[in-house]
Amino acid sequence: KTMKKLFCILSCLLAAGCTSFEGNPYGETLRSLSVQVVYPEEYASFLREGVPVKLTDRNSSNVYTALTDARGVAAFDVAAGHYRLSVLDRPDASSVFNGAVEQVDLAGADRNVSVELKYAKPGTILIKEIYSGGCPQDPPATGSYADDKYIVLHNNSFDTYYLDGLCLGMVAPYNSNANNPWTSTDPSGNIVFRDYAAMPDCIWMFPGTGTDFPLEPGEEAVVAYYGVDHTQTYSQSVNLNRKGYFVLYDMVHYPGNRLHPTPTPGDQIDESHYMKVLKKTGTNTAVVYVISQNSPAVILFRAPEGFDLDAYLANDLESAIASGSVVYSKIPWEWIVDGVEVCNLSEATRNKRLHTDVDAGYVGFSAKAQGHSLYRRLDEEATASAGFDRYVDTNNSSNDFYERETQSLRE
């Protein structure tokens, strides 16, 4: 019995040693990391003890959290490796601070790093839900269907918001695993963004002359990819042929819509709710508007009051940029009202596309073609106080969103 017990102990130790080596190629070496949190100069008074700093292992996805001391410094002792650093601080109901360092190399030595926080004010109009992954076809068919995409917007404020003139689109690249030519990384591991978001293909704008489409506090608007009842063909899909819904429909720029369920939106979609193609980039010959199934980066934006957006977009020398043979529209980050970055969890490579001022993190998506959607978390305390649904808005999708198993519009 003693020999058998000793053999078991030795076997366990050997197994543990092998597992540790395979999981961490840098061995058991510990590294020290000191993180200095830096607030914008005008918000320096927010520097304080107890702000959580998160360190994520880029290899294993293990997450470690340390709290700042009174100087705004957080300390870690972790295994040697490569990490991502992030800070989310919401000191009061009207202020949000986000910051991130994408690449922290602790493989070879201890490090001291600084993370500069950006201030953001919670928005009024929010992206509440993104459904782009599609659903399975009905048995005995084994394929999938993905032309039933939609986006839900929500007025999270106490004031009426007018959708008229609000713009919607995607930020390049289409997928999170693609190489991103619009960013670089500095020696400290911080992502360096251009001064603008590069928007491929098309910019859509809500119709109206200024006050035609009000959204009251707590009210929502649905934007459908194809505004038809998709459940007539696929039972696990959604009915997007409903009064009040908006639809991405333009037969001049996207005549390929004829290939889909019907050549026109459903009979419940009013023609006044057809979204307007504000600009389709000149060299783009696509006949169908494309949205990534598993990792779109979605933005809402509005040009500053009094700014001639049509004139700006008409001047390609000012508003357009080319990468290879593809032309993109340049939209300044400060115009963006809300944005959500989605990353494909089935891919190891996840490249950031949205500026950290817009979305300091990302929401992971794991189940394409299963009817799953990405949904903003309800702020239960704020909802109880306001008397209408209010959702979490920290400008960080890692915190604000989750993946739900069914579309919210499915009956």
mmCIF file of C-alpha atoms in Angstrom:
data_model
loop_
_atom_site.group_PDB
_atom_site.id
_atom_site.type_symbol
_atom_site.label_atom_id
_atom_site.label_comp_id
_atom_site.label_asym_id
_atom_site.label_seq_id
_atom_site.Cartn_x
_atom_site.Cartn_y
_atom_site.Cartn_z
ATOM 1 C CA LYS A 1 0.000 0.000 0.000
ATOM 2 C CA THR A 2 2.855 2.394 0.863
ATOM 3 C CA MET A 3 4.576 1.778 -2.481
ATOM 4 C CA LYS A 4 1.287 2.180 -4.320
ATOM 5 C CA LYS A 5 0.610 5.461 -2.495
ATOM 6 C CA LEU A 6 4.123 6.740 -3.300
ATOM 7 C CA PHE A 7 3.655 5.799 -6.965
ATOM 8 C CA CYS A 8 0.395 7.760 -7.070
ATOM 9 C CA ILE A 9 2.017 10.816 -5.514
ATOM 10 C CA LEU A 10 4.908 10.716 -7.990
ATOM 11 C CA SER A 11 2.498 10.274 -10.900
ATOM 12 C CA CYS A 12 0.452 13.266 -9.792
ATOM 13 C CA LEU A 13 3.555 15.428 -9.397
ATOM 14 C CA LEU A 14 4.777 14.428 -12.846
ATOM 15 C CA ALA A 15 1.380 15.156 -14.399
ATOM 16 C CA ALA A 16 1.213 18.534 -12.668
ATOM 17 C CA GLY A 17 4.667 19.440 -13.896
ATOM 18 C CA CYS A 18 3.828 18.513 -17.491
ATOM 19 C CA THR A 19 0.555 20.434 -17.426
ATOM 20 C CA SER A 20 2.266 23.532 -16.040
ATOM 21 C CA PHE A 21 4.982 23.423 -18.706
ATOM 22 C CA GLU A 22 2.491 23.041 -21.544
ATOM 23 C CA GLY A 23 0.255 25.817 -20.220
ATOM 24 C CA ASN A 24 3.061 28.335 -19.677
ATOM 25 C CA PRO A 25 6.024 28.166 -22.075
ATOM 26 C CA TYR A 26 7.939 30.582 -19.821
ATOM 27 C CA GLY A 27 8.037 28.132 -16.926
ATOM 28 C CA GLU A 28 7.201 29.143 -13.383
ATOM 29 C CA THR A 29 9.089 32.455 -13.440
ATOM 30 C CA LEU A 30 7.171 35.260 -11.737
ATOM 31 C CA ARG A 31 7.249 38.812 -13.025
ATOM 32 C CA SER A 32 6.353 42.026 -11.239
ATOM 33 C CA LEU A 33 4.241 44.625 -12.973
ATOM 34 C CA SER A 34 3.617 48.116 -11.627
ATOM 35 C CA VAL A 35 0.762 50.024 -13.272
ATOM 36 C CA GLN A 36 0.354 53.779 -12.915
ATOM 37 C CA VAL A 37 -3.195 54.919 -13.708
ATOM 38 C CA VAL A 38 -3.227 58.411 -15.247
ATOM 39 C CA TYR A 39 -6.394 60.510 -15.423
ATOM 40 C CA PRO A 40 -6.873 63.401 -17.866
ATOM 41 C CA GLU A 41 -5.458 66.586 -16.386
ATOM 42 C CA GLU A 42 -8.861 68.191 -15.872
ATOM 43 C CA TYR A 43 -10.046 65.080 -13.975
ATOM 44 C CA ALA A 44 -6.942 64.562 -11.826
ATOM 45 C CA SER A 45 -9.085 64.785 -8.689
ATOM 46 C CA PHE A 46 -10.484 61.319 -9.474
ATOM 47 C CA LEU A 47 -7.094 59.729 -8.742
ATOM 48 C CA ARG A 48 -7.694 57.593 -5.670
ATOM 49 C CA GLU A 49 -7.349 54.254 -3.942
ATOM 50 C CA GLY A 50 -9.418 51.215 -4.850
ATOM 51 C CA VAL A 51 -9.796 51.490 -8.652
ATOM 52 C CA PRO A 52 -9.687 47.979 -10.217
ATOM 53 C CA VAL A 53 -7.015 47.248 -12.832
ATOM 54 C CA LYS A 54 -7.390 44.065 -14.889
ATOM 55 C CA LEU A 55 -4.579 42.048 -16.434
ATOM 56 C CA THR A 56 -5.556 39.384 -18.978
ATOM 57 C CA ASP A 57 -3.202 36.605 -20.065
ATOM 58 C CA ARG A 58 -3.271 36.677 -23.880
ATOM 59 C CA ASN A 59 -2.403 32.984 -23.988
ATOM 60 C CA SER A 60 -4.759 31.448 -21.420
ATOM 61 C CA SER A 61 -7.307 34.301 -21.023
ATOM 62 C CA ASN A 62 -6.852 34.137 -17.237
ATOM 63 C CA VAL A 63 -7.787 37.466 -15.654
ATOM 64 C CA TYR A 64 -6.068 39.030 -12.644
ATOM 65 C CA THR A 65 -7.318 42.114 -10.790
ATOM 66 C CA ALA A 66 -5.429 44.514 -8.522
ATOM 67 C CA LEU A 67 -6.634 47.712 -6.853
ATOM 68 C CA THR A 68 -4.822 51.018 -7.036
ATOM 69 C CA ASP A 69 -3.266 52.562 -3.952
ATOM 70 C CA ALA A 70 -3.673 56.239 -3.027
ATOM 71 C CA ARG A 71 -1.083 57.175 -5.693
ATOM 72 C CA GLY A 72 -3.061 55.378 -8.409
ATOM 73 C CA VAL A 73 -0.593 52.500 -8.628
ATOM 74 C CA ALA A 74 -1.607 48.836 -8.914
ATOM 75 C CA ALA A 75 0.899 45.998 -8.460
ATOM 76 C CA PHE A 76 0.871 42.474 -9.924
ATOM 77 C CA ASP A 77 3.039 39.405 -9.462
ATOM 78 C CA VAL A 78 2.175 36.997 -12.270
ATOM 79 C CA ALA A 79 3.745 34.281 -14.382
ATOM 80 C CA ALA A 80 6.012 35.425 -17.201
ATOM 81 C CA GLY A 81 4.083 35.875 -20.431
ATOM 82 C CA HIS A 82 2.131 38.317 -22.599
ATOM 83 C CA TYR A 83 -0.806 40.266 -21.241
ATOM 84 C CA ARG A 84 -3.461 42.870 -21.984
ATOM 85 C CA LEU A 85 -4.090 45.607 -19.418
ATOM 86 C CA SER A 86 -7.400 47.432 -18.972
ATOM 87 C CA VAL A 87 -9.001 49.896 -16.575
ATOM 88 C CA LEU A 88 -12.670 50.779 -16.250
ATOM 89 C CA ASP A 89 -13.595 53.398 -13.668
ATOM 90 C CA ARG A 90 -17.109 54.723 -13.172
ATOM 91 C CA PRO A 91 -16.808 57.059 -10.177
ATOM 92 C CA ASP A 92 -20.303 58.545 -10.553
ATOM 93 C CA ALA A 93 -23.409 58.297 -12.726
ATOM 94 C CA SER A 94 -22.203 60.877 -15.252
ATOM 95 C CA SER A 95 -18.537 59.907 -15.708
ATOM 96 C CA VAL A 96 -16.785 56.925 -17.245
ATOM 97 C CA PHE A 97 -13.014 56.476 -17.599
ATOM 98 C CA ASN A 98 -11.492 53.775 -19.794
ATOM 99 C CA GLY A 99 -7.940 52.873 -20.671
ATOM 100 C CA ALA A 100 -6.050 49.915 -22.094
ATOM 101 C CA VAL A 101 -2.584 48.728 -23.046
ATOM 102 C CA GLU A 102 -2.992 45.981 -25.616
ATOM 103 C CA GLN A 103 0.433 44.376 -25.325
ATOM 104 C CA VAL A 104 2.290 44.083 -22.030
ATOM 105 C CA ASP A 105 5.365 41.892 -22.458
ATOM 106 C CA LEU A 106 6.334 40.190 -19.195
ATOM 107 C CA ALA A 107 8.187 37.321 -20.856
ATOM 108 C CA GLY A 108 11.688 38.618 -20.247
ATOM 109 C CA ALA A 109 11.646 41.143 -17.403
ATOM 110 C CA ASP A 110 9.605 43.050 -14.826
ATOM 111 C CA ARG A 111 7.796 46.130 -16.135
ATOM 112 C CA ASN A 112 6.534 49.525 -15.066
ATOM 113 C CA VAL A 113 3.758 50.843 -17.313
ATOM 114 C CA SER A 114 1.338 53.741 -17.364
ATOM 115 C CA VAL A 115 -2.219 53.546 -18.641
ATOM 116 C CA GLU A 116 -3.820 56.818 -19.688
ATOM 117 C CA LEU A 117 -7.552 56.981 -19.078
ATOM 118 C CA LYS A 118 -10.016 58.681 -21.386
ATOM 119 C CA TYR A 119 -13.144 60.407 -20.122
ATOM 120 C CA ALA A 120 -16.518 59.534 -21.604
ATOM 121 C CA LYS A 121 -20.004 60.706 -20.778
ATOM 122 C CA PRO A 122 -22.676 57.996 -20.982
ATOM 123 C CA GLY A 123 -24.622 58.455 -24.202
ATOM 124 C CA THR A 124 -28.264 59.069 -24.945
ATOM 125 C CA ILE A 125 -28.848 56.812 -27.944
ATOM 126 C CA LEU A 126 -27.338 53.346 -27.555
ATOM 127 C CA ILE A 127 -26.892 50.214 -29.605
ATOM 128 C CA LYS A 128 -28.901 47.784 -27.495
ATOM 129 C CA GLU A 129 -28.707 44.604 -29.571
ATOM 130 C CA ILE A 130 -26.800 43.253 -32.573
ATOM 131 C CA TYR A 131 -28.096 40.159 -34.320
ATOM 132 C CA SER A 132 -25.863 39.241 -37.237
ATOM 133 C CA GLY A 133 -24.938 35.581 -36.723
ATOM 134 C CA GLY A 134 -27.964 33.994 -38.368
ATOM 135 C CA CYS A 135 -29.917 30.871 -37.447
ATOM 136 C CA PRO A 136 -30.082 27.207 -38.464
ATOM 137 C CA GLN A 137 -32.368 26.043 -41.227
ATOM 138 C CA ASP A 138 -35.253 23.770 -40.324
ATOM 139 C CA PRO A 139 -34.641 20.001 -40.352
ATOM 140 C CA PRO A 140 -34.028 17.997 -42.422
ATOM 141 C CA ALA A 141 -31.940 20.815 -43.911
ATOM 142 C CA THR A 142 -28.581 21.258 -42.165
ATOM 143 C CA GLY A 143 -27.486 24.645 -43.464
ATOM 144 C CA SER A 144 -27.828 28.126 -41.984
ATOM 145 C CA TYR A 145 -29.552 31.401 -42.830
ATOM 146 C CA ALA A 146 -28.050 34.849 -42.236
ATOM 147 C CA ASP A 147 -30.150 37.404 -44.137
ATOM 148 C CA ASP A 148 -32.269 38.140 -41.059
ATOM 149 C CA LYS A 149 -29.800 40.517 -39.399
ATOM 150 C CA TYR A 150 -31.013 43.466 -37.316
ATOM 151 C CA ILE A 151 -29.818 46.140 -34.875
ATOM 152 C CA VAL A 152 -31.882 47.618 -32.036
ATOM 153 C CA LEU A 153 -31.293 51.186 -30.797
ATOM 154 C CA HIS A 154 -32.455 52.480 -27.414
ATOM 155 C CA ASN A 155 -32.915 55.975 -25.962
ATOM 156 C CA ASN A 156 -31.174 55.644 -22.620
ATOM 157 C CA SER A 157 -31.697 59.259 -21.547
ATOM 158 C CA PHE A 158 -34.479 61.350 -20.026
ATOM 159 C CA ASP A 159 -34.788 63.504 -23.158
ATOM 160 C CA THR A 160 -36.446 62.959 -26.532
ATOM 161 C CA TYR A 161 -33.906 61.988 -29.187
ATOM 162 C CA TYR A 162 -34.531 62.498 -32.918
ATOM 163 C CA LEU A 163 -33.227 59.793 -35.213
ATOM 164 C CA ASP A 164 -33.369 62.110 -38.239
ATOM 165 C CA GLY A 165 -29.873 62.447 -39.720
ATOM 166 C CA LEU A 166 -28.282 59.810 -37.474
ATOM 167 C CA CYS A 167 -25.864 57.624 -39.462
ATOM 168 C CA LEU A 168 -25.154 53.903 -39.197
ATOM 169 C CA GLY A 169 -22.337 51.781 -40.565
ATOM 170 C CA MET A 170 -19.487 49.363 -39.970
ATOM 171 C CA VAL A 171 -15.793 50.005 -39.335
ATOM 172 C CA ALA A 172 -13.089 48.173 -41.275
ATOM 173 C CA PRO A 173 -11.897 45.499 -41.325
ATOM 174 C CA TYR A 174 -15.150 43.539 -41.608
ATOM 175 C CA ASN A 175 -13.905 40.754 -39.303
ATOM 176 C CA SER A 176 -11.938 40.927 -36.068
ATOM 177 C CA ASN A 177 -9.304 38.394 -37.165
ATOM 178 C CA ALA A 178 -8.319 40.387 -40.264
ATOM 179 C CA ASN A 179 -5.190 42.496 -40.398
ATOM 180 C CA ASN A 180 -6.013 46.105 -39.499
ATOM 181 C CA PRO A 181 -4.061 48.628 -41.613
ATOM 182 C CA TRP A 182 -5.648 51.546 -39.734
ATOM 183 C CA THR A 183 -3.856 50.947 -36.424
ATOM 184 C CA SER A 184 -0.332 50.384 -35.170
ATOM 185 C CA THR A 185 1.251 49.619 -31.817
ATOM 186 C CA ASP A 186 3.772 51.869 -30.068
ATOM 187 C CA PRO A 187 6.795 50.514 -28.138
ATOM 188 C CA SER A 188 4.792 50.521 -24.896
ATOM 189 C CA GLY A 189 2.060 48.304 -26.324
ATOM 190 C CA ASN A 190 -0.544 51.019 -26.782
ATOM 191 C CA ILE A 191 -2.675 50.935 -29.914
ATOM 192 C CA VAL A 192 -2.202 54.006 -32.099
ATOM 193 C CA PHE A 193 -5.314 54.889 -34.104
ATOM 194 C CA ARG A 194 -5.716 57.148 -37.094
ATOM 195 C CA ASP A 195 -7.778 60.300 -36.529
ATOM 196 C CA TYR A 196 -10.790 58.624 -38.111
ATOM 197 C CA ALA A 197 -12.769 55.433 -38.446
ATOM 198 C CA ALA A 198 -12.427 53.806 -41.870
ATOM 199 C CA MET A 199 -15.919 52.843 -43.044
ATOM 200 C CA PRO A 200 -16.165 50.376 -45.929
ATOM 201 C CA ASP A 201 -18.892 50.025 -48.509
ATOM 202 C CA CYS A 202 -21.674 52.348 -47.385
ATOM 203 C CA ILE A 203 -22.923 54.910 -44.877
ATOM 204 C CA TRP A 204 -26.638 54.651 -44.047
ATOM 205 C CA MET A 205 -28.631 57.591 -42.707
ATOM 206 C CA PHE A 206 -31.998 57.723 -40.972
ATOM 207 C CA PRO A 207 -34.506 59.663 -43.067
ATOM 208 C CA GLY A 208 -36.332 62.760 -41.891
ATOM 209 C CA THR A 209 -35.998 66.525 -41.873
ATOM 210 C CA GLY A 210 -35.102 66.990 -38.217
ATOM 211 C CA THR A 211 -38.055 66.033 -36.040
ATOM 212 C CA ASP A 212 -39.865 63.347 -38.044
ATOM 213 C CA PHE A 213 -38.667 60.372 -36.020
ATOM 214 C CA PRO A 214 -38.636 61.114 -32.286
ATOM 215 C CA LEU A 215 -37.504 58.485 -29.822
ATOM 216 C CA GLU A 216 -38.884 59.091 -26.354
ATOM 217 C CA PRO A 217 -36.963 58.086 -23.200
ATOM 218 C CA GLY A 218 -36.868 54.301 -23.026
ATOM 219 C CA GLU A 219 -38.156 53.843 -26.580
ATOM 220 C CA GLU A 220 -36.414 51.753 -29.205
ATOM 221 C CA ALA A 221 -35.911 51.573 -32.964
ATOM 222 C CA VAL A 222 -35.241 48.444 -35.005
ATOM 223 C CA VAL A 223 -33.094 48.558 -38.136
ATOM 224 C CA ALA A 224 -33.599 45.439 -40.269
ATOM 225 C CA TYR A 225 -31.190 44.125 -42.873
ATOM 226 C CA TYR A 226 -34.167 42.792 -44.860
ATOM 227 C CA GLY A 227 -37.559 43.898 -43.565
ATOM 228 C CA VAL A 228 -39.556 40.745 -44.244
ATOM 229 C CA ASP A 229 -41.023 37.951 -42.130
ATOM 230 C CA HIS A 230 -38.139 35.509 -42.193
ATOM 231 C CA THR A 231 -40.040 32.991 -40.038
ATOM 232 C CA GLN A 232 -42.188 32.092 -43.054
ATOM 233 C CA THR A 233 -39.197 30.179 -44.394
ATOM 234 C CA TYR A 234 -37.040 29.605 -41.304
ATOM 235 C CA SER A 235 -38.909 28.977 -38.064
ATOM 236 C CA GLN A 236 -35.919 29.873 -35.855
ATOM 237 C CA SER A 237 -35.570 33.279 -37.477
ATOM 238 C CA VAL A 238 -37.452 36.529 -36.756
ATOM 239 C CA ASN A 239 -40.317 38.526 -38.217
ATOM 240 C CA LEU A 240 -38.860 41.865 -39.356
ATOM 241 C CA ASN A 241 -41.966 42.943 -41.264
ATOM 242 C CA ARG A 242 -43.409 45.209 -38.558
ATOM 243 C CA LYS A 243 -44.762 48.716 -38.405
ATOM 244 C CA GLY A 244 -42.226 51.251 -37.238
ATOM 245 C CA TYR A 245 -39.190 49.195 -38.233
ATOM 246 C CA PHE A 246 -36.510 50.779 -40.406
ATOM 247 C CA VAL A 247 -34.882 48.822 -43.219
ATOM 248 C CA LEU A 248 -31.577 48.921 -45.139
ATOM 249 C CA TYR A 249 -33.171 49.087 -48.555
ATOM 250 C CA ASP A 250 -31.867 50.817 -51.678
ATOM 251 C CA MET A 251 -32.427 49.158 -55.052
ATOM 252 C CA VAL A 252 -30.243 51.689 -56.877
ATOM 253 C CA HIS A 253 -27.076 50.986 -54.903
ATOM 254 C CA TYR A 254 -27.860 47.388 -53.874
ATOM 255 C CA PRO A 255 -29.902 45.706 -56.623
ATOM 256 C CA GLY A 256 -28.751 42.323 -55.339
ATOM 257 C CA ASN A 257 -31.589 42.553 -52.820
ATOM 258 C CA ARG A 258 -33.676 40.901 -55.548
ATOM 259 C CA LEU A 259 -31.875 37.659 -54.746
ATOM 260 C CA HIS A 260 -33.353 37.578 -51.262
ATOM 261 C CA PRO A 261 -36.813 36.729 -49.892
ATOM 262 C CA THR A 262 -38.685 39.513 -51.707
ATOM 263 C CA PRO A 263 -37.622 42.375 -53.960
ATOM 264 C CA THR A 264 -39.196 44.924 -51.595
ATOM 265 C CA PRO A 265 -39.589 45.176 -47.823
ATOM 266 C CA GLY A 266 -42.648 43.611 -46.247
ATOM 267 C CA ASP A 267 -46.069 45.236 -46.443
ATOM 268 C CA GLN A 268 -45.806 46.599 -42.881
ATOM 269 C CA ILE A 269 -42.642 48.628 -43.572
ATOM 270 C CA ASP A 270 -43.525 52.192 -44.499
ATOM 271 C CA GLU A 271 -41.507 53.642 -47.370
ATOM 272 C CA SER A 272 -40.631 56.610 -45.144
ATOM 273 C CA HIS A 273 -38.646 54.136 -43.014
ATOM 274 C CA TYR A 274 -36.272 53.150 -45.808
ATOM 275 C CA MET A 275 -32.771 54.083 -44.695
ATOM 276 C CA LYS A 276 -30.900 56.408 -47.060
ATOM 277 C CA VAL A 277 -27.553 55.499 -48.636
ATOM 278 C CA LEU A 278 -25.616 58.638 -47.790
ATOM 279 C CA LYS A 279 -22.500 57.481 -49.608
ATOM 280 C CA LYS A 280 -21.288 54.310 -51.239
ATOM 281 C CA THR A 281 -17.551 54.428 -51.832
ATOM 282 C CA GLY A 282 -16.723 54.963 -55.481
ATOM 283 C CA THR A 283 -14.825 51.794 -56.379
ATOM 284 C CA ASN A 284 -17.242 49.512 -54.550
ATOM 285 C CA THR A 285 -19.260 47.365 -56.961
ATOM 286 C CA ALA A 286 -21.015 45.236 -54.340
ATOM 287 C CA VAL A 287 -24.688 44.588 -55.133
ATOM 288 C CA VAL A 288 -25.506 43.448 -51.578
ATOM 289 C CA TYR A 289 -24.690 45.321 -48.377
ATOM 290 C CA VAL A 290 -22.393 43.147 -46.266
ATOM 291 C CA ILE A 291 -22.353 42.844 -42.469
ATOM 292 C CA SER A 292 -19.973 40.431 -40.762
ATOM 293 C CA GLN A 293 -21.757 37.421 -39.304
ATOM 294 C CA ASN A 294 -19.463 36.832 -36.350
ATOM 295 C CA SER A 295 -17.554 40.056 -35.649
ATOM 296 C CA PRO A 296 -18.967 43.364 -36.891
ATOM 297 C CA ALA A 297 -17.757 46.694 -35.498
ATOM 298 C CA VAL A 298 -20.940 48.791 -35.537
ATOM 299 C CA ILE A 299 -21.103 52.558 -35.084
ATOM 300 C CA LEU A 300 -23.694 55.316 -34.908
ATOM 301 C CA PHE A 301 -22.493 58.798 -35.737
ATOM 302 C CA ARG A 302 -23.754 62.305 -36.300
ATOM 303 C CA ALA A 303 -21.850 65.204 -37.822
ATOM 304 C CA PRO A 304 -21.557 68.371 -35.699
ATOM 305 C CA GLU A 305 -24.474 70.789 -35.893
ATOM 306 C CA GLY A 306 -24.112 73.102 -38.876
ATOM 307 C CA PHE A 307 -21.528 70.880 -40.578
ATOM 308 C CA ASP A 308 -22.165 70.192 -44.279
ATOM 309 C CA LEU A 309 -21.843 66.416 -44.255
ATOM 310 C CA ASP A 310 -22.964 66.013 -47.879
ATOM 311 C CA ALA A 311 -20.257 68.403 -49.077
ATOM 312 C CA TYR A 312 -17.638 66.653 -46.964
ATOM 313 C CA LEU A 313 -18.484 63.206 -48.322
ATOM 314 C CA ALA A 314 -18.650 64.519 -51.880
ATOM 315 C CA ASN A 315 -15.010 65.614 -51.631
ATOM 316 C CA ASP A 316 -13.053 62.364 -51.913
ATOM 317 C CA LEU A 317 -9.749 64.153 -51.369
ATOM 318 C CA GLU A 318 -10.946 65.091 -47.885
ATOM 319 C CA SER A 319 -13.320 62.311 -46.856
ATOM 320 C CA ALA A 320 -11.991 59.163 -48.557
ATOM 321 C CA ILE A 321 -8.941 56.961 -48.102
ATOM 322 C CA ALA A 322 -7.800 53.929 -50.085
ATOM 323 C CA SER A 323 -6.206 50.707 -48.904
ATOM 324 C CA GLY A 324 -5.181 48.654 -51.876
ATOM 325 C CA SER A 325 -8.015 48.847 -54.400
ATOM 326 C CA VAL A 326 -10.734 49.513 -51.829
ATOM 327 C CA VAL A 327 -11.919 53.002 -50.885
ATOM 328 C CA TYR A 328 -13.184 53.867 -47.401
ATOM 329 C CA SER A 329 -14.981 56.872 -45.929
ATOM 330 C CA LYS A 330 -13.176 58.712 -43.120
ATOM 331 C CA ILE A 331 -15.377 59.491 -40.108
ATOM 332 C CA PRO A 332 -13.724 61.390 -37.213
ATOM 333 C CA TRP A 333 -13.917 59.487 -33.939
ATOM 334 C CA GLU A 334 -15.433 62.489 -32.147
ATOM 335 C CA TRP A 335 -18.551 62.269 -34.348
ATOM 336 C CA ILE A 336 -19.400 58.789 -33.062
ATOM 337 C CA VAL A 337 -22.433 58.620 -30.786
ATOM 338 C CA ASP A 338 -22.064 54.942 -29.891
ATOM 339 C CA GLY A 339 -20.095 51.945 -31.077
ATOM 340 C CA VAL A 340 -19.844 48.247 -30.306
ATOM 341 C CA GLU A 341 -16.917 46.034 -31.254
ATOM 342 C CA VAL A 342 -17.602 42.318 -31.684
ATOM 343 C CA CYS A 343 -14.802 39.753 -31.732
ATOM 344 C CA ASN A 344 -15.000 36.193 -32.988
ATOM 345 C CA LEU A 345 -14.102 33.966 -30.041
ATOM 346 C CA SER A 346 -13.352 31.016 -32.324
ATOM 347 C CA GLU A 347 -10.360 32.904 -33.771
ATOM 348 C CA ALA A 348 -7.141 33.392 -31.798
ATOM 349 C CA THR A 349 -6.436 36.733 -33.517
ATOM 350 C CA ARG A 350 -8.639 39.611 -32.360
ATOM 351 C CA ASN A 351 -7.629 42.980 -33.748
ATOM 352 C CA LYS A 352 -9.072 46.177 -32.305
ATOM 353 C CA ARG A 353 -10.940 48.425 -34.744
ATOM 354 C CA LEU A 354 -12.831 50.921 -32.589
ATOM 355 C CA HIS A 355 -10.947 53.668 -30.767
ATOM 356 C CA THR A 356 -10.846 53.101 -27.011
ATOM 357 C CA ASP A 357 -12.790 56.357 -26.592
ATOM 358 C CA VAL A 358 -15.658 54.644 -28.422
ATOM 359 C CA ASP A 359 -15.315 51.090 -27.082
ATOM 360 C CA ALA A 360 -12.474 50.280 -24.728
ATOM 361 C CA GLY A 361 -13.117 46.538 -24.981
ATOM 362 C CA TYR A 362 -15.128 44.119 -27.073
ATOM 363 C CA VAL A 363 -17.925 41.603 -26.725
ATOM 364 C CA GLY A 364 -17.050 38.069 -27.752
ATOM 365 C CA PHE A 365 -19.309 36.058 -30.052
ATOM 366 C CA SER A 366 -19.102 32.284 -30.044
ATOM 367 C CA ALA A 367 -22.071 30.771 -31.861
ATOM 368 C CA LYS A 368 -22.672 31.741 -35.476
ATOM 369 C CA ALA A 369 -25.861 30.400 -37.107
ATOM 370 C CA GLN A 370 -27.491 29.451 -33.782
ATOM 371 C CA GLY A 371 -29.904 32.368 -33.365
ATOM 372 C CA HIS A 372 -27.671 34.008 -30.747
ATOM 373 C CA SER A 373 -27.493 37.777 -30.430
ATOM 374 C CA LEU A 374 -25.382 40.295 -28.515
ATOM 375 C CA TYR A 375 -27.386 42.193 -25.931
ATOM 376 C CA ARG A 376 -26.692 45.148 -23.652
ATOM 377 C CA ARG A 377 -27.001 44.538 -19.902
ATOM 378 C CA LEU A 378 -29.914 46.108 -18.091
ATOM 379 C CA ASP A 379 -28.992 48.573 -15.331
ATOM 380 C CA GLU A 380 -31.545 47.414 -12.790
ATOM 381 C CA GLU A 381 -30.872 50.174 -10.262
ATOM 382 C CA ALA A 382 -31.107 52.949 -12.862
ATOM 383 C CA THR A 383 -34.216 51.331 -14.346
ATOM 384 C CA ALA A 384 -35.981 51.237 -10.985
ATOM 385 C CA SER A 385 -35.131 54.877 -10.383
ATOM 386 C CA ALA A 386 -36.134 56.108 -13.870
ATOM 387 C CA GLY A 387 -39.319 54.101 -14.336
ATOM 388 C CA PHE A 388 -38.206 52.901 -17.800
ATOM 389 C CA ASP A 389 -35.512 50.525 -19.030
ATOM 390 C CA ARG A 390 -32.013 51.941 -18.762
ATOM 391 C CA TYR A 391 -28.996 49.963 -19.882
ATOM 392 C CA VAL A 392 -25.386 49.793 -18.749
ATOM 393 C CA ASP A 393 -23.213 52.238 -20.690
ATOM 394 C CA THR A 394 -19.532 52.320 -19.782
ATOM 395 C CA ASN A 395 -18.138 52.605 -23.333
ATOM 396 C CA ASN A 396 -16.679 49.139 -22.825
ATOM 397 C CA SER A 397 -18.507 46.263 -24.516
ATOM 398 C CA SER A 398 -16.642 43.713 -22.399
ATOM 399 C CA ASN A 399 -18.606 45.080 -19.471
ATOM 400 C CA ASP A 400 -21.793 46.261 -21.193
ATOM 401 C CA PHE A 401 -22.805 43.308 -23.390
ATOM 402 C CA TYR A 402 -23.379 39.577 -23.221
ATOM 403 C CA GLU A 403 -24.253 36.840 -25.701
ATOM 404 C CA ARG A 404 -27.845 35.644 -25.393
ATOM 405 C CA GLU A 405 -29.150 32.354 -26.773
ATOM 406 C CA THR A 406 -32.167 33.724 -28.655
ATOM 407 C CA GLN A 407 -32.938 36.908 -30.551
ATOM 408 C CA SER A 408 -34.935 39.373 -28.454
ATOM 409 C CA LEU A 409 -37.358 39.913 -31.373
ATOM 410 C CA ARG A 410 -38.132 36.223 -31.759
ATOM 411 C CA GLU A 411 -41.657 35.278 -30.731
#
